[in-house]
Coordinates of C-alpha atoms in Angstrom, one line a residue:
M1 CA 104.1 96.9 78.4
E2 CA 100.7 97.5 80.0
L3 CA 100.0 96.5 83.8
S4 CA 97.5 93.7 84.8
I5 CA 96.4 93.2 88.4
T6 CA 94.7 90.1 89.3
N7 CA 93.7 88.8 92.8
Y8 CA 92.2 85.9 94.8
N9 CA 90.9 87.3 98.2
N10 CA 93.9 89.3 99.6
F11 CA 96.5 87.9 97.2
Y12 CA 97.2 90.4 94.5
K13 CA 99.6 89.7 91.4
L14 CA 101.1 92.6 89.2
K15 CA 102.3 91.6 85.8
G16 CA 104.0 94.1 83.4
S17 CA 105.1 97.5 83.8
L18 CA 104.3 99.7 86.7
N19 CA 104.9 103.3 85.7
K20 CA 103.3 106.8 85.7
G21 CA 101.0 105.9 82.7
N22 CA 99.1 103.3 84.9
L23 CA 99.2 104.5 88.1
D24 CA 95.5 105.1 88.1
L25 CA 94.8 101.5 87.7
F26 CA 97.1 100.7 90.5
N27 CA 95.6 103.4 92.9
E28 CA 92.1 102.5 92.0
T29 CA 92.7 98.8 92.8
F30 CA 94.3 99.3 96.2
L31 CA 92.3 102.5 97.1
H32 CA 90.0 100.6 99.7
V33 CA 91.8 97.4 100.0
F34 CA 92.6 97.7 103.6
E35 CA 88.9 98.4 104.5
K36 CA 88.4 94.8 103.0
F37 CA 91.3 92.9 104.4
E38 CA 93.5 92.8 107.7
S39 CA 96.6 91.4 105.7
L40 CA 97.6 92.0 102.2
T41 CA 100.1 90.0 99.8
V42 CA 101.4 91.6 96.7
S43 CA 103.3 89.5 94.3
I44 CA 105.6 91.6 92.0
D45 CA 107.1 88.4 90.2
G46 CA 105.6 89.4 86.9
V47 CA 106.7 93.1 87.2
E48 CA 109.2 93.6 84.3
T49 CA 109.7 97.4 84.5
I50 CA 109.1 99.9 87.2
D51 CA 109.8 103.6 87.3
H52 CA 110.1 106.1 90.0
Y53 CA 106.3 106.7 90.4
G54 CA 105.6 102.9 90.5
V55 CA 108.2 102.6 93.4
K56 CA 106.5 105.5 95.1
A57 CA 103.1 104.0 94.7
L58 CA 104.3 100.8 96.6
V59 CA 105.8 102.9 99.2
N60 CA 102.7 104.9 99.7
L61 CA 100.8 101.3 100.0
H62 CA 103.4 100.3 102.6
N63 CA 102.9 103.6 104.2
L64 CA 99.1 103.2 104.2
S65 CA 99.2 99.9 105.7
I66 CA 101.3 101.1 108.6
T67 CA 98.8 104.0 109.4
K68 CA 95.8 101.7 109.3
N69 CA 97.8 99.1 111.3
K70 CA 97.4 96.4 108.7
R71 CA 99.8 93.8 107.3
L72 CA 101.3 94.1 103.8
S73 CA 103.7 91.8 102.4
I74 CA 105.3 92.4 98.9
V75 CA 106.7 89.0 97.6
G76 CA 108.7 87.9 94.6
F77 CA 111.8 88.6 92.5
G78 CA 110.4 91.7 90.6
C79 CA 112.3 94.8 89.6
K80 CA 115.7 95.6 91.1
E81 CA 114.7 99.3 91.5
L82 CA 112.1 98.4 94.1
Y83 CA 114.6 96.3 96.2
E84 CA 117.2 99.1 96.0
H85 CA 114.6 101.6 97.3
F86 CA 113.7 99.7 100.5
K87 CA 117.1 98.7 101.1
S88 CA 118.3 102.3 100.9
E89 CA 115.3 103.2 103.3
E90 CA 116.5 100.2 105.7
T91 CA 120.1 101.5 105.7
A92 CA 118.9 105.2 106.5
A93 CA 117.0 103.9 109.4

């Protein structure tokens, strides 16, 4: 399944699969997003599958928000793999 990204202002919806094959679309979409907005909300409700590279892309977006002192919210009941990653990071901290 392909990845589609839609947005209205600073609210972005991801739908489909986030994987190595479509990281270019993801990265291009979010490359300069923090230059436009102080806060960003990304809904992962429509994400059906995500691989290691997709998780890493979201982690990189999270890290970018921290370095630029911007707010990032990832909302929705998306893939279990993403929650497991952030839960393991929280446990390690």
